[in-house]
Amino acid sequence: MKILITGGLGYIGSHTVIECINSKHTVVIVDNLYNSSIKVLEKLNKFLNKDLKFYKTDMQDIDAFEKVFKENNIDAVIHFAGYKAVGESVEKPLKYYDNNIGITINLLKLMERYNVKKIIFSSSATVYKESKILPLTENMPLGVTNPYGRTKLIIEEILQDIAYVDKNFKAVILRYFNPIGAHPCGLFGEENNGIPNNLMPYIVKVAKGELEYLRVFGNDYNTKDGTGVRDYIHVVDLAKAHIKAIKAFEFSKNINIYNIGTGTGYSVLEIIHNFEKATGIKIPYKIVERRSGDIGENYSNSDKAKKELNFSTKYGILDMCHDAWNFEKGK
Ligand code: WQD
């Protein structure tokens, strides 16, 4: 299939480009380079021995964006593009609604205009309401605590509304848990300009000596050791889930929602311990107050994806830590 990948030079996007090419699909990449670099395209072309079709396009500019559809006979879309910093979304909600919703509406308008009926959407576990009942399944209550998460939920609902009226429209919504790690080749990973928001990008900066210590946001949660528990998944396992989702178009219903996680929760202290074990590097840390908006614990039940998509994970937590460091130290 010819697959349009929006945000295809980003962290998860670039890993998914690799898996699409490995699975003999053709890809067309759209990215505005807001949170990525043209260097990623150069590395992808070299690594894959390809000359990947790339459009540096702001999807907010629908006339410029339409060129992609005019020039390529797109079969399906994998939609990653969007701002993703939770904290920033709280500070600048309009920036998040305008961009994340706006670019998606432009995408859906062009898909309708060019009769493209298949989309895989990059959603997030952040759409779930904090739950005392774990693991989370797809039918658990939804509820968001920040504008970033709300944009994910709104887009899920837009896709469901379109699927309701257009029986040929097929959307596969993947709710990612916490993607970390990097491609084992060491060339692709989470690029961070500035101070990272997320746990693993922060840890690798401490390992590199660029940051003095890790702040552990609270150790008074009702979890195994008091620190936050999350379901971390290797970014390559996550990328491969998209290939399984492409196959789902053959048999799927109009709307298909899947958790994509490992089903295992690790605390912050356990991540520190596993990173030290995987790399031999000590990670100094200080327990500080909780980060506003954080929940104590969540992890997935991904059985639906396992059953319907034949999804499985290959990498463990030590691989995730090793590969994250392997990429960072090679930058
Ligand atoms: C993980 C744990 C923190 C940093 C968010 C979004 C999700 C996705 C990933 C975009 C928590 C603790 C973190 C630090 C810490 N976003 N932590 N010190 O908040 O689970 O998920 O990012 O794709 O949609 O909701 O991820 O990595 O920020 O935090 O103690 O310096 O690590 O409190 O328990 P989170 P995270």
PDB file of C-alpha atoms in Angstrom, residues 86 89-90 97 123-130 141-157 175 293 295:
ATOM      1  CA  VAL A  86       1.311  17.686  28.332  1.00  0.00           C
ATOM      2  CA  SER A  89      -0.720  22.075  26.599  1.00  0.00           C
ATOM      3  CA  VAL A  90      -1.871  23.250  30.043  1.00  0.00           C
ATOM      4  CA  TYR A  97      -6.554  22.842  20.009  1.00  0.00           C
ATOM      5  CA  SER A 123      -4.000   8.156  20.339  1.00  0.00           C
ATOM      6  CA  SER A 124      -2.843   7.804  23.923  1.00  0.00           C
ATOM      7  CA  ALA A 125      -3.587   6.135  27.242  1.00  0.00           C
ATOM      8  CA  THR A 126      -3.985   9.654  28.541  1.00  0.00           C
ATOM      9  CA  VAL A 127      -7.613   9.535  27.322  1.00  0.00           C
ATOM     10  CA  TYR A 128      -8.502   7.164  30.167  1.00  0.00           C
ATOM     11  CA  LYS A 129      -9.892   8.514  33.396  1.00  0.00           C
ATOM     12  CA  GLU A 130      -7.643   7.678  36.363  1.00  0.00           C
ATOM     13  CA  PRO A 141     -14.209   5.197  31.342  1.00  0.00           C
ATOM     14  CA  LEU A 142     -12.581   8.041  29.438  1.00  0.00           C
ATOM     15  CA  GLY A 143     -11.692  11.352  30.981  1.00  0.00           C
ATOM     16  CA  VAL A 144      -8.856  13.775  30.347  1.00  0.00           C
ATOM     17  CA  THR A 145      -7.020  16.141  32.655  1.00  0.00           C
ATOM     18  CA  ASN A 146      -5.128  18.280  30.133  1.00  0.00           C
ATOM     19  CA  PRO A 147      -5.645  19.879  26.711  1.00  0.00           C
ATOM     20  CA  TYR A 148      -3.171  17.509  25.028  1.00  0.00           C
ATOM     21  CA  GLY A 149      -5.202  14.510  26.153  1.00  0.00           C
ATOM     22  CA  ARG A 150      -8.432  16.286  25.233  1.00  0.00           C
ATOM     23  CA  THR A 151      -7.219  16.788  21.641  1.00  0.00           C
ATOM     24  CA  LYS A 152      -6.631  13.030  21.424  1.00  0.00           C
ATOM     25  CA  LEU A 153     -10.113  12.306  22.759  1.00  0.00           C
ATOM     26  CA  ILE A 154     -11.798  14.857  20.461  1.00  0.00           C
ATOM     27  CA  ILE A 155     -10.050  13.376  17.414  1.00  0.00           C
ATOM     28  CA  GLU A 156     -11.132   9.875  18.431  1.00  0.00           C
ATOM     29  CA  GLU A 157     -14.718  11.170  18.550  1.00  0.00           C
ATOM     30  CA  ARG A 175      -3.954   4.081  22.403  1.00  0.00           C
ATOM     31  CA  GLY A 293      -1.783  16.420  36.552  1.00  0.00           C
ATOM     32  CA  ILE A 295      -1.768  10.006  38.025  1.00  0.00           C
TER      33      ILE A 295
END
